[in-house]
XYZ file of C-alpha atoms in Angstrom:
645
model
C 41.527 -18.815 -27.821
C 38.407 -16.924 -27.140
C 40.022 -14.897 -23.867
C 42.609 -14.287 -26.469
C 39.411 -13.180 -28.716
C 38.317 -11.432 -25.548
C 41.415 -9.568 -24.521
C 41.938 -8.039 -27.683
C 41.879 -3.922 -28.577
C 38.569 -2.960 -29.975
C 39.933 -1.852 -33.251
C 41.274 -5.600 -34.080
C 37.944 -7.063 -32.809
C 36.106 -4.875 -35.166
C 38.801 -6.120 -37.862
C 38.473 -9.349 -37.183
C 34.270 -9.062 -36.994
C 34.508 -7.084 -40.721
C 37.018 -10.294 -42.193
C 34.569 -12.484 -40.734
C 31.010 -11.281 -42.190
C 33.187 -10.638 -45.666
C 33.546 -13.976 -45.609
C 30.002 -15.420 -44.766
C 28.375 -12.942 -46.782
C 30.611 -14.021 -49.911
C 29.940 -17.439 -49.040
C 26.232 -16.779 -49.112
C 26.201 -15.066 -52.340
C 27.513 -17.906 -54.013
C 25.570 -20.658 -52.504
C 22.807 -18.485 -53.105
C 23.601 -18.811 -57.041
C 25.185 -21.869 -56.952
C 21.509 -23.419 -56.058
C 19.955 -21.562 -58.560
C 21.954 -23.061 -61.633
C 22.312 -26.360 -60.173
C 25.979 -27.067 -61.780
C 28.813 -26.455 -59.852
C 28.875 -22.268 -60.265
C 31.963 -20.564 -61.379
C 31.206 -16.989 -61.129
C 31.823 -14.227 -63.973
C 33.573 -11.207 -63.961
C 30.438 -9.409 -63.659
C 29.456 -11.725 -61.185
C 32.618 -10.756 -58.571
C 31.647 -7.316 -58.963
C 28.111 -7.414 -58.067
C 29.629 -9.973 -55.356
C 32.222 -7.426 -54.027
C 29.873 -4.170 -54.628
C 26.961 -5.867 -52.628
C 29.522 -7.282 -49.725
C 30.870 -4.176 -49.424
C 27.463 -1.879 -49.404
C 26.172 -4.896 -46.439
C 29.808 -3.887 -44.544
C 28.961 -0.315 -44.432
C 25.355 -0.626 -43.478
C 26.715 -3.097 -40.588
C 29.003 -0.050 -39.592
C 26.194 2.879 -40.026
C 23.743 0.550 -37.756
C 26.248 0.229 -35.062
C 26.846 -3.445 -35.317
C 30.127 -3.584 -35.072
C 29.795 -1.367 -31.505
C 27.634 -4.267 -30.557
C 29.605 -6.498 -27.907
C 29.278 -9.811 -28.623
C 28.161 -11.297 -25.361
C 25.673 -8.773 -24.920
C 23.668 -9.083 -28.041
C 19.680 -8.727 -27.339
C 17.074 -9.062 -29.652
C 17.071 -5.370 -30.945
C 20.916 -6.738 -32.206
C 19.477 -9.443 -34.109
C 16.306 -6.818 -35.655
C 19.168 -4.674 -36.226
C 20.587 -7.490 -38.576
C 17.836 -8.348 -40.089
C 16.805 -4.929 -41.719
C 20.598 -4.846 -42.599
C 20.285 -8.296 -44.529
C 16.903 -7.232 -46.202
C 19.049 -3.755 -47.100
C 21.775 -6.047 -48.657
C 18.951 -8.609 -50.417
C 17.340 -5.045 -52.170
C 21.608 -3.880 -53.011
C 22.211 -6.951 -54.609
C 19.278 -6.557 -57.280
C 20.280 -3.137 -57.800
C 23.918 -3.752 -58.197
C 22.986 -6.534 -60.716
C 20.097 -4.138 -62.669
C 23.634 -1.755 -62.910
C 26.091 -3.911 -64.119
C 23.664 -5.841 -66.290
C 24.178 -9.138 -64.876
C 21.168 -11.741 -64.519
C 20.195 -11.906 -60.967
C 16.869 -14.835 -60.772
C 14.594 -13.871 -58.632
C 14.612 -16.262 -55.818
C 18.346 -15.517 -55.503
C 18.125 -12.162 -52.881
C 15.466 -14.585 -51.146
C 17.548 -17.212 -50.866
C 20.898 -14.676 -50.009
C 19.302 -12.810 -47.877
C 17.834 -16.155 -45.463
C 21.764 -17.528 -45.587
C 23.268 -13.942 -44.861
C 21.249 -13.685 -41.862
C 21.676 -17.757 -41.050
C 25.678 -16.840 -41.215
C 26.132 -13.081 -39.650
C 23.896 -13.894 -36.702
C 24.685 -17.677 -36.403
C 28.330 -16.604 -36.263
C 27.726 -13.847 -33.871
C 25.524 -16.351 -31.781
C 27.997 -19.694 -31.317
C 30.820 -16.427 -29.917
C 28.076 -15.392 -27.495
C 27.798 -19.409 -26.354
C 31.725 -20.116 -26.418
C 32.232 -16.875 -24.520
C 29.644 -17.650 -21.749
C 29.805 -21.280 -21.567
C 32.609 -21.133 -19.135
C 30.569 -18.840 -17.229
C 27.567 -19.917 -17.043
C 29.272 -23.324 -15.415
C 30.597 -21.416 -12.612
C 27.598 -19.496 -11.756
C 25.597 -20.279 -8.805
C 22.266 -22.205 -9.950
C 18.905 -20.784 -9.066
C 15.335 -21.383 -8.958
C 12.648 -18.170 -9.579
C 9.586 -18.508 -7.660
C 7.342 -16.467 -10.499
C 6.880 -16.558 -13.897
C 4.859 -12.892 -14.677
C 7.143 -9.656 -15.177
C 9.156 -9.858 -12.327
C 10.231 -13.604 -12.490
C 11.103 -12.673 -16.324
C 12.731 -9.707 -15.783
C 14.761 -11.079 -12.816
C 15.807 -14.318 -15.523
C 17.108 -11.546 -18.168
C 18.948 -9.608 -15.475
C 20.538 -12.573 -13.805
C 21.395 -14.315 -16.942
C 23.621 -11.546 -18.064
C 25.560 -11.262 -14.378
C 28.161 -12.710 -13.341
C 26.763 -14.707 -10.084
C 23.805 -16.627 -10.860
C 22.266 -18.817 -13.424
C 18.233 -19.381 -13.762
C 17.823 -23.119 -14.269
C 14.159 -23.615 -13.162
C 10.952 -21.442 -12.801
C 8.238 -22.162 -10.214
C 4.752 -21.618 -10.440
C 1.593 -21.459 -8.597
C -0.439 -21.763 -11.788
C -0.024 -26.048 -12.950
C -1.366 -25.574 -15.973
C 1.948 -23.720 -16.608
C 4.007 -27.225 -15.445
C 6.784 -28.570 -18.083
C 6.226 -25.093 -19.970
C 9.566 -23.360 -20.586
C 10.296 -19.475 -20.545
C 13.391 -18.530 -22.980
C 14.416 -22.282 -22.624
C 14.302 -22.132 -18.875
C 12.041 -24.821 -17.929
C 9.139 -24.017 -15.473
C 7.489 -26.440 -12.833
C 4.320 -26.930 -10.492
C 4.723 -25.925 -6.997
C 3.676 -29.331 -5.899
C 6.824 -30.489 -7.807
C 9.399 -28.510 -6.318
C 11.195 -30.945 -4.547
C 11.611 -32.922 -7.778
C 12.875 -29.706 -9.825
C 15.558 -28.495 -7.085
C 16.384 -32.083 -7.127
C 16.902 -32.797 -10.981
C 18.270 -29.436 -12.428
C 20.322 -29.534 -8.965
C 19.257 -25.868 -7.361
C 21.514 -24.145 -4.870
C 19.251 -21.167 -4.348
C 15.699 -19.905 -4.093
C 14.779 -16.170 -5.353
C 11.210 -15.401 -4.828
C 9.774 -12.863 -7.646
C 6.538 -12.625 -7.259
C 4.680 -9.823 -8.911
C 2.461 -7.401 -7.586
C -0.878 -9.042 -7.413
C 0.216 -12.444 -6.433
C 1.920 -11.145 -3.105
C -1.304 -13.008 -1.031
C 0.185 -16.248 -2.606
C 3.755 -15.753 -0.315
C 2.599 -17.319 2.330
C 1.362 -20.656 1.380
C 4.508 -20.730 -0.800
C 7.124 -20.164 2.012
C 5.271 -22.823 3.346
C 6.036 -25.562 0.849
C 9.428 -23.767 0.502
C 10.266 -24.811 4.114
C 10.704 -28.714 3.379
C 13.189 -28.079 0.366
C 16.877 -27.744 2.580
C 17.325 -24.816 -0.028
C 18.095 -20.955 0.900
C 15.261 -18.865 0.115
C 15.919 -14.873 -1.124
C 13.727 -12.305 -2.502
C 14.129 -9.219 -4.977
C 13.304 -5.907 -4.341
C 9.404 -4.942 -4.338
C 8.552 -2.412 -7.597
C 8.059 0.628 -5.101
C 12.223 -0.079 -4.798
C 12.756 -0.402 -8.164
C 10.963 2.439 -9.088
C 12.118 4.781 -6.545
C 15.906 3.523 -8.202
C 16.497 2.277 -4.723
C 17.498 -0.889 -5.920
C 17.849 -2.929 -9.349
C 15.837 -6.216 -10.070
C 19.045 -8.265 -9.456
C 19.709 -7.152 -5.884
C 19.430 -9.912 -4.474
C 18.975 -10.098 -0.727
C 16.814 -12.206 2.499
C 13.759 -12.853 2.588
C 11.550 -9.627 3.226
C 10.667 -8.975 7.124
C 6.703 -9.155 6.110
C 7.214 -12.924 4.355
C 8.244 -13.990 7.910
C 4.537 -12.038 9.706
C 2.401 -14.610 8.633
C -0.097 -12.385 8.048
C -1.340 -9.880 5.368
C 0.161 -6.394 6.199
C -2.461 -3.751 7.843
C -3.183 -1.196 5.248
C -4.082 2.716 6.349
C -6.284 4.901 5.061
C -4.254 6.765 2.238
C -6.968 9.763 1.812
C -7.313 10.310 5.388
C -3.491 10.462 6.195
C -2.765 12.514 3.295
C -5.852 14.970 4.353
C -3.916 15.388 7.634
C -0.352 15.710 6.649
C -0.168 17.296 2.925
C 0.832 20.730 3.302
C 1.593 20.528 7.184
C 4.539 21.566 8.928
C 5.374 18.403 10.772
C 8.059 17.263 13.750
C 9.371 13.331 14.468
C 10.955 13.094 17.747
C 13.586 10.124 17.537
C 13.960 10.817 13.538
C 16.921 8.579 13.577
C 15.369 5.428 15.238
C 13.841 2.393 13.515
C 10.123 3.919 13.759
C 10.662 7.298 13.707
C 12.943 7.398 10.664
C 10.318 4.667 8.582
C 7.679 7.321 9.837
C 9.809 10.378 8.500
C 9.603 8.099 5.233
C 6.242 7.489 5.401
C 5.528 11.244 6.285
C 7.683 12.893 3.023
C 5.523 10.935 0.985
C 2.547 12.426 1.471
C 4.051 16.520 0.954
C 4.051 18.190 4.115
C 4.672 21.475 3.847
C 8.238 20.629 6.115
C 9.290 18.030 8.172
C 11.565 18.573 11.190
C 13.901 15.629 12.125
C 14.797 15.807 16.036
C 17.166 13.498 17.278
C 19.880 13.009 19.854
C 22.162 11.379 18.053
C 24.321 12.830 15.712
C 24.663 9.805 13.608
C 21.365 8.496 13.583
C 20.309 12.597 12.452
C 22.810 12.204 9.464
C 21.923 9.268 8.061
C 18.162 9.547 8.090
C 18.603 13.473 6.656
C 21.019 12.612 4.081
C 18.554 9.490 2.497
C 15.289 12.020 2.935
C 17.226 14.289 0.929
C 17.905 10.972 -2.085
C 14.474 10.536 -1.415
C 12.699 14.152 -1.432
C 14.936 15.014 -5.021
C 14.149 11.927 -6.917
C 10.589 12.100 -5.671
C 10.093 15.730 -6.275
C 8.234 16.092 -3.057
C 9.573 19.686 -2.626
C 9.605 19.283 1.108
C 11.438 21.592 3.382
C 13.917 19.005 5.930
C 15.425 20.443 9.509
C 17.872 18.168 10.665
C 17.657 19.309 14.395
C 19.787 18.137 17.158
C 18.070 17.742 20.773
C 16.912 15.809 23.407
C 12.905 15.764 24.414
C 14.010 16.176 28.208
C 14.828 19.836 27.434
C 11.600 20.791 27.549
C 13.019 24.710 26.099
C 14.476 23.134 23.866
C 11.902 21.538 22.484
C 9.274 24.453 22.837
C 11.565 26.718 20.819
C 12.020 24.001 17.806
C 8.433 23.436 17.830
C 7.810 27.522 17.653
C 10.496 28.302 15.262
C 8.937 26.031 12.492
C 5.260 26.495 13.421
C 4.881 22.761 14.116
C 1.182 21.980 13.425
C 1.852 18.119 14.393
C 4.176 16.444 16.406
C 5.076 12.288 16.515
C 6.883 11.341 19.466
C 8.960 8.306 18.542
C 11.992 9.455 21.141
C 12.300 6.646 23.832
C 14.457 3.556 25.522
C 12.389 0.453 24.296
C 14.956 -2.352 25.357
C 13.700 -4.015 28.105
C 16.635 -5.647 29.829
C 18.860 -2.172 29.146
C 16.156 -0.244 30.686
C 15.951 -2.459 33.619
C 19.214 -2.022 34.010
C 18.864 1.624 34.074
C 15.910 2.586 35.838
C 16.388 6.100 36.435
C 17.185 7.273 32.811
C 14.410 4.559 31.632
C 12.086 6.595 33.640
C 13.420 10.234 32.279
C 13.742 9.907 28.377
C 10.124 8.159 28.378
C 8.068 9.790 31.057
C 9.687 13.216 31.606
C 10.763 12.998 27.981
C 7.031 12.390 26.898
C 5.801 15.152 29.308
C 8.070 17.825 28.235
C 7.694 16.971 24.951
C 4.052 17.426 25.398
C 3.945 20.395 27.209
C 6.359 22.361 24.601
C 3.512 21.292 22.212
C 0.881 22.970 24.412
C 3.055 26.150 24.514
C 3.740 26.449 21.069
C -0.109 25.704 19.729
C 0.603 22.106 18.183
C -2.498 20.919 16.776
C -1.641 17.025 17.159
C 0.458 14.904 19.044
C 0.870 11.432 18.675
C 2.614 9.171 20.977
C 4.147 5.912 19.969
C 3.513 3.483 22.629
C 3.921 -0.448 23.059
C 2.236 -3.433 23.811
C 4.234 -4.165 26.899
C 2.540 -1.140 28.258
C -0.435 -3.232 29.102
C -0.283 -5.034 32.860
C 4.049 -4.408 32.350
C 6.017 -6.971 34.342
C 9.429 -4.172 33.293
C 10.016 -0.832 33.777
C 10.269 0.070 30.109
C 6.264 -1.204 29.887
C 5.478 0.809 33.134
C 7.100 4.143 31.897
C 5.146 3.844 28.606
C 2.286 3.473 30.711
C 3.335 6.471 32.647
C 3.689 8.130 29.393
C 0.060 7.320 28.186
C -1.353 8.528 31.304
C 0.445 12.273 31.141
C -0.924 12.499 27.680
C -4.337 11.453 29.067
C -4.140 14.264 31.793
C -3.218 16.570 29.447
C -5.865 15.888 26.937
C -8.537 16.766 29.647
C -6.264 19.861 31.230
C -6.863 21.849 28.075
C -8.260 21.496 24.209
C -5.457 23.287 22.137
C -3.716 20.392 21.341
C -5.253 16.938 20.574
C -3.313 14.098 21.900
C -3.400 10.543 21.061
C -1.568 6.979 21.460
C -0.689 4.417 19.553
C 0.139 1.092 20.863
C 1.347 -1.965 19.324
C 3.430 -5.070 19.141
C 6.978 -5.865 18.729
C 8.363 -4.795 15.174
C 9.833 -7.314 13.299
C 13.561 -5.413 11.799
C 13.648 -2.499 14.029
C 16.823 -2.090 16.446
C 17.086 -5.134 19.108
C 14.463 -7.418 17.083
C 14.811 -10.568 17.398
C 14.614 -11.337 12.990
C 18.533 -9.994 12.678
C 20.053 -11.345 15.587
C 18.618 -14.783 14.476
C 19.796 -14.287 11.031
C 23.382 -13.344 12.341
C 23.056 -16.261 14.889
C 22.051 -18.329 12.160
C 25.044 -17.419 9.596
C 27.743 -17.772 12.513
C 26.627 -21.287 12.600
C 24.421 -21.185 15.467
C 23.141 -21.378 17.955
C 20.120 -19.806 17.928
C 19.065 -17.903 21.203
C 15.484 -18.317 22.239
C 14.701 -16.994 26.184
C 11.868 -19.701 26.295
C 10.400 -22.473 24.201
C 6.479 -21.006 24.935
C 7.054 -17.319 24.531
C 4.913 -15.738 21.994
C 4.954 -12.145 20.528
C 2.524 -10.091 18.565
C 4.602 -8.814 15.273
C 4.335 -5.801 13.333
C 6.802 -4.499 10.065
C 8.237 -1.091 10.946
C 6.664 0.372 7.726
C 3.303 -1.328 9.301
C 3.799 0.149 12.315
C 4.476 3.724 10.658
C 1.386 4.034 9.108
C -0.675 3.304 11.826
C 0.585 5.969 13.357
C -0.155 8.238 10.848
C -3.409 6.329 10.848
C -4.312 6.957 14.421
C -2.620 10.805 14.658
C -5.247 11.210 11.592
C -8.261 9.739 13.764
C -7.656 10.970 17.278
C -10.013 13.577 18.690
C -8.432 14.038 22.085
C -6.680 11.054 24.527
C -7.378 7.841 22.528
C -5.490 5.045 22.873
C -5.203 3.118 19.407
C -4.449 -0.269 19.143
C -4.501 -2.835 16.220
C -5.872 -5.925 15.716
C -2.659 -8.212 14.968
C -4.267 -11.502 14.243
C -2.455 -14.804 15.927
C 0.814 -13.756 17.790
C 4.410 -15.618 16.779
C 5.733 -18.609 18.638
C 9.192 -17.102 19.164
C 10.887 -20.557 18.878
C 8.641 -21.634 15.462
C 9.692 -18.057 14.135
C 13.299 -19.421 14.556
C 12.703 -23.094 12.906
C 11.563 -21.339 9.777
C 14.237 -18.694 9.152
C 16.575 -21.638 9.693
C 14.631 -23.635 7.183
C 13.984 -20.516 4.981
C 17.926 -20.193 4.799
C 18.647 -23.652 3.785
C 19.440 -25.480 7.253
C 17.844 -27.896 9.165
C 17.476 -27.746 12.854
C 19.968 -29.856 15.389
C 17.843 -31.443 17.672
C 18.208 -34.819 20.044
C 16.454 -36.647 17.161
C 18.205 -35.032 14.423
C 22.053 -34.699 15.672
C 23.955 -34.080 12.112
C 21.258 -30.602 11.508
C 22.810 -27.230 11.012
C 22.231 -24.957 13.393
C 20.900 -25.805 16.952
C 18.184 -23.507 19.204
C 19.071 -23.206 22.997
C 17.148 -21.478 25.942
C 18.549 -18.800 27.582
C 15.775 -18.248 29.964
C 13.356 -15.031 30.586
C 15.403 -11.651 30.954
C 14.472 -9.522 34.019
C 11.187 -8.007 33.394
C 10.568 -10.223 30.552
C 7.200 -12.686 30.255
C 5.916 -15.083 28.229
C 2.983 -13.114 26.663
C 1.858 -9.599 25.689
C -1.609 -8.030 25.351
C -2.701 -5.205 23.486
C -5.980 -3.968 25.769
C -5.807 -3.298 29.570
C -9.843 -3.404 29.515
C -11.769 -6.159 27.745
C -14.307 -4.049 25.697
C -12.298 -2.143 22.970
C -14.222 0.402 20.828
C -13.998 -0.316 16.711
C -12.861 2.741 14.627
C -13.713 3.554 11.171
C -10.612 1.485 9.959
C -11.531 -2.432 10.077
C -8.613 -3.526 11.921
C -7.693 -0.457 14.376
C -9.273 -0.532 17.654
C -9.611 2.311 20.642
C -8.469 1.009 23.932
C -11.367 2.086 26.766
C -8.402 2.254 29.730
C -8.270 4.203 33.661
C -6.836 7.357 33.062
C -6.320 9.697 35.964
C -7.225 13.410 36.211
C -3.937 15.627 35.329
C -3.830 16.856 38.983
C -3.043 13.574 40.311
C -0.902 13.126 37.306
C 1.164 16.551 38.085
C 1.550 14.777 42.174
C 2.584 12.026 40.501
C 5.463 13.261 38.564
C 6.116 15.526 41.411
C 7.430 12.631 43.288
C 8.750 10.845 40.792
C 11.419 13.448 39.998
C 12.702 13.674 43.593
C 13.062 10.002 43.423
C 15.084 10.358 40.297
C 17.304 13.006 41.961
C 17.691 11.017 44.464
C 18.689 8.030 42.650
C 16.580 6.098 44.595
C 15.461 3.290 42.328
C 13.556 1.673 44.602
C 11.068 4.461 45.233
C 10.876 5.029 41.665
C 9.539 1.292 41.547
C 7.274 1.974 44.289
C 5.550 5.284 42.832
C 5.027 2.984 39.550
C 3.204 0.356 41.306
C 1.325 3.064 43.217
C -0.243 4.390 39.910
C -2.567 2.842 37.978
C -0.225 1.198 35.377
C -0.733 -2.614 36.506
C 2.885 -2.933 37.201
C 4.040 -6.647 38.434
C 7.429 -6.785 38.148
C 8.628 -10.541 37.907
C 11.666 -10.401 39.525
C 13.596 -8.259 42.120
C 14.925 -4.495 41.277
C 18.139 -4.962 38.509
C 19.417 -1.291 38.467
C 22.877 -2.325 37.535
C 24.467 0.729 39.438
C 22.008 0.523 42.703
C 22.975 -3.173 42.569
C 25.963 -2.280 43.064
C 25.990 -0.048 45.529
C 23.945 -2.243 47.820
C 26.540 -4.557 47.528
C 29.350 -2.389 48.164
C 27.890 -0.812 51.638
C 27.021 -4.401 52.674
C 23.466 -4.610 51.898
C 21.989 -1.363 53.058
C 20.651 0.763 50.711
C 21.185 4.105 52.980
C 24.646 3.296 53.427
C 24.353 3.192 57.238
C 23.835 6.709 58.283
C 20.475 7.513 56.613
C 21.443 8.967 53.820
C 21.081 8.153 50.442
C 24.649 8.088 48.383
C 24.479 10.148 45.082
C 26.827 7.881 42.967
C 25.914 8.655 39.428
């Protein structure tokens, strides 16, 4: 009956809505007098007019105050206000349409009419709201809201009106708050979680914490852990402001929940000091730091902001969401999409001239370790030669700053990605005491938790296929950054360098790779599979180290790091080498590289002062196989080396 209710055309809903309140509003009319002359009541004559006048006068008002546009299972509380003023209207036409047709109306009688009328028209209006969504509301998933300030309620309203889920419980930090209830949505303690999820039978956890409680995640994801219950978040206010996302977006938990650790803040004067009003150049705009940098960058008004990228795709998608971004934000900044690689060093120059670049953040490089193991030779071009002709374009075309976005696997590297960012450092510390122009800096940190290759997706796709989880070893630890983290501290450190620095930041505790794993499993509502728990979920296996992989990474070469004006940056006090020996150097390595010869390439890297100790033999997939195929020599017999790319 009510999906017949449901289904109907709006004009016999509004028919039927009309009959309805004719009727209640009649009804109250006469109980109204009916109480005030104790006998059964038959009305008068005079009576049915003031009756009919005064019903009729309450239908129109209904109409003029758009109550009958109202749909029913969307009524709010400016609905029911809306009613109300409409009822005290009514109460103030019955008294006038008595004083007209000169019938005694007592005066508790629009008091009393106007309490029923309101009792009836909303009541009525209310139990359709409850039969309509009662159905509903059954089938909807049941959740828990960790929160009970502005987001928590705000998430309840929003949710409550969808179609998917159903706030059954809210959970606070605060226990004087326990057995409260919000909008008939009872809230409990923390410490009582278990017991809530357990009684009001909870198949989801949405954390909504506001603002000012974010320090509070932490020790709550930790008693979240034991519950067996997924565990999502909402989107953060800068989202919801921005009208990146609504309050009901549900998603997983945030990268930063999974740190450990309070995010590193930058200094927002300083950065804005060196970028507002700048024309400014990301290399690798399409990449997960460089496009969270050109983010970071918009936001604080350069005068225009060049995106250069090598891949067409990656260039698209990071332009077309600056553009969202720089219109709703009003930034007014000027965007060049620009299509290029940083190994044309021409190219680069004449980018760099053509939109009088005054800064330059080089975020273009190979950063997967096994992949650029594999492939030695273009490892070593895109982030060496990449990062010198980069560099030198800057030189030529007067750039005032140039920041380099290094890596922690730079320090004592055991892979060839780690040595060539070491490479890298040291060109940009020869050029910084070649010449004075252009100030260049580095900035070096650990892995970032969400960029491309992290570890945080693949485990959350692992752990949604069922398992298992890959670890490479049950001891490996990792220092862990957010890409947004990571962005600003480059901004940070391109703000702070006055001429070959290498910045570093102080990241706290590093990550146990396979206790990262345990909780997302945990977080998502699983439990682990072990020897002593067979029936678990999902189940973590080791693959053992990739080549050029270890167990640990450092942040400092040296063991006395200099302390910067920002609390948790450091400056690295590293060898550098003067740029002649640098220019030699580089020499060689580019006949190596046009030589394919890989293993020269390896030797020149261990020759420099990079701290290179490679953990296991050379893994250049395509010299690999050419040893093989000319039977183990790597000259192929007759001394010369075989060009086979």
């Amino acid at each position: 009956m009510i999906n017949t209710f449901l289904n109907l055309p709006r004009f016999y809903k509004r028919v039927i809505s009309i009959a309805s309140d004719v009727v209640v509003l009649t009804l109250a009319l006469w109980v109204s007098f009916g109480l005030r002359f104790v006998e059964f009541w038959v009305p008068s004559l005079d009576h049915v007019m003031v009756f009919i006048a005064t019903v009729v006068t309450t239908v129109v008002v209904f109409g003029r105050m758009g109550l009958y546009r109202a749909v029913v299972r969307f009524l709010n509380d400016r609905a029911f206000m809306t009613i109300v003023g409409c009822v005290v209207a009514s109460s103030i036409a019955l008294v006038v349409y008595g004083y007209f047709f000169q019938v005694q109306v007592p005066r508790t009688v629009p008091v009393v009419y106007g309490a029923l009328a309101f009792i009836f028209v909303a009541g009525s209006r209310m139990g359709v709201r409850l039969l309509v969504q009662a159905p509903a509301q059954r089938n909807k998933i049941r959740v828990a809201i960790i929160g009970t300030g502005d987001t928590g309620r705000q998430l309840a309203s929003a949710l409550s009106h969808g179609t998917e889920y159903r706030p059954v419980l809210f959970i606070t930090a605060n226990s004087a708050n326990h057995r409260a209830t919000i909008n008939g949505v009872p809230v409990f303690d923390i410490r009582h979680i278990q017991k809530g999820v357990a009684r009001y039978d909870v198949n989801r956890v949405l954390l909504a914490l506001d603002e000012d409680s974010l320090g509070d995640r932490r020790a709550i994801l930790e008693k979240l852990e034991p519950v067996n219950v997924p565990v999502q978040t909402v989107p953060s206010v800068s989202e919801l402001v921005s009208g990146k996302a609504r309050i009901n977006d549900i998603r997983d938990l945030e990268i930063e929940d999974l740190l450990g650790r309070e995010p590193v803040r930058p200094d927002p004067k300083l950065v804005e000091s060196t970028l507002q009003g700048k024309s400014v150049m990301v290399t690798g705009a399409g990449g997960s730091i460089g496009s969270e940098l050109c983010r970071q960058i918009l936001r604080h008004k350069p005068k225009r902001l060049v995106l250069f990228e090598q891949s067409e795709y990656a260039l698209y998608a990071i332009e077309r969401e600056l553009k969202s971004s720089n219109t709703v934000g009003g930034y007014g900044v000027e965007l060049h999409p620009i299509l290029g690689s940083v190994t044309h060093r021409r190219r680069c120059e004449a980018v760099m001239k053509a939109f009088d670049t005054d800064i330059v953040y080089h975020a273009a490089a190979y950063k997967h370790v096994p992949l650029v193991e594999h492939n030695i030779i273009e490892g070593v071009q895109n982030n060496v030669f990449g990062t010198w002709h980069a560099a030198e374009a800057a030189v030529a075309a007067g750039v005032e700053r140039f920041v380099l976005v290094s890596t922690d696997k730079a320090v004592r590297p055991t892979n060839v990605m780690g040595a060539s960012k070491r490479l890298a450092e040291l060109v940009l510390q020869g050029l910084a005491k070649r010449q004075t122009g252009t100030i260049f800096s580095m900035v070096r940190f650990g892995n970032v938790l969400g960029s491309s290759g992290s570890v945080v997706p693949l485990f959350r796709d692992q752990i949604r296929d069922g398992g298992p989880v890959t670890v490479t070893h049950p001891d490996i630890i990792r220092y862990f950054m957010t890409i947004p983290e990571a962005s600003q501290l480059v901004l940070q450190a391109g703000a702070m360098g006055q001429g070959g620095e290498v910045f570093v930041l102080d990241m706290g505790e590093p990550v146990k790779i396979a206790d990262l794993a345990r909780k997302m499993i945990r977080l998502m509502g699983l439990t682990e599979k072990t020897e002593d728990n067979p029936v678990g979920d999902i189940e973590i296996t080791y693959t053992g180290l990739r080549p050029g992989e270890k167990l640990f990474e450092e942040l400092l070469i040296g063991d006395n790091p200099q302390w910067t004006s920002h609390p948790r940056v450091m400056m690295a006090r590293e060898v550098s080498l003067q740029w002649d020996e640098v220019s030699k150097l580089l020499d060689r390595l580019a006949l190596a590289s046009q030589n394919f010869d890989c293993e020269r390439i390896l030797e020149l890297i261990d020759s420099a002062p990079t701290g290179y100790t490679p953990n296991g033999d050379l893994a250049d997939l395509v010299w690999c196989h050419r040893i093989k195929s000319v039977g183990g020599s790597r000259d192929g017999g007759d001394g010369k080396i075989r060009v086979i790319y």
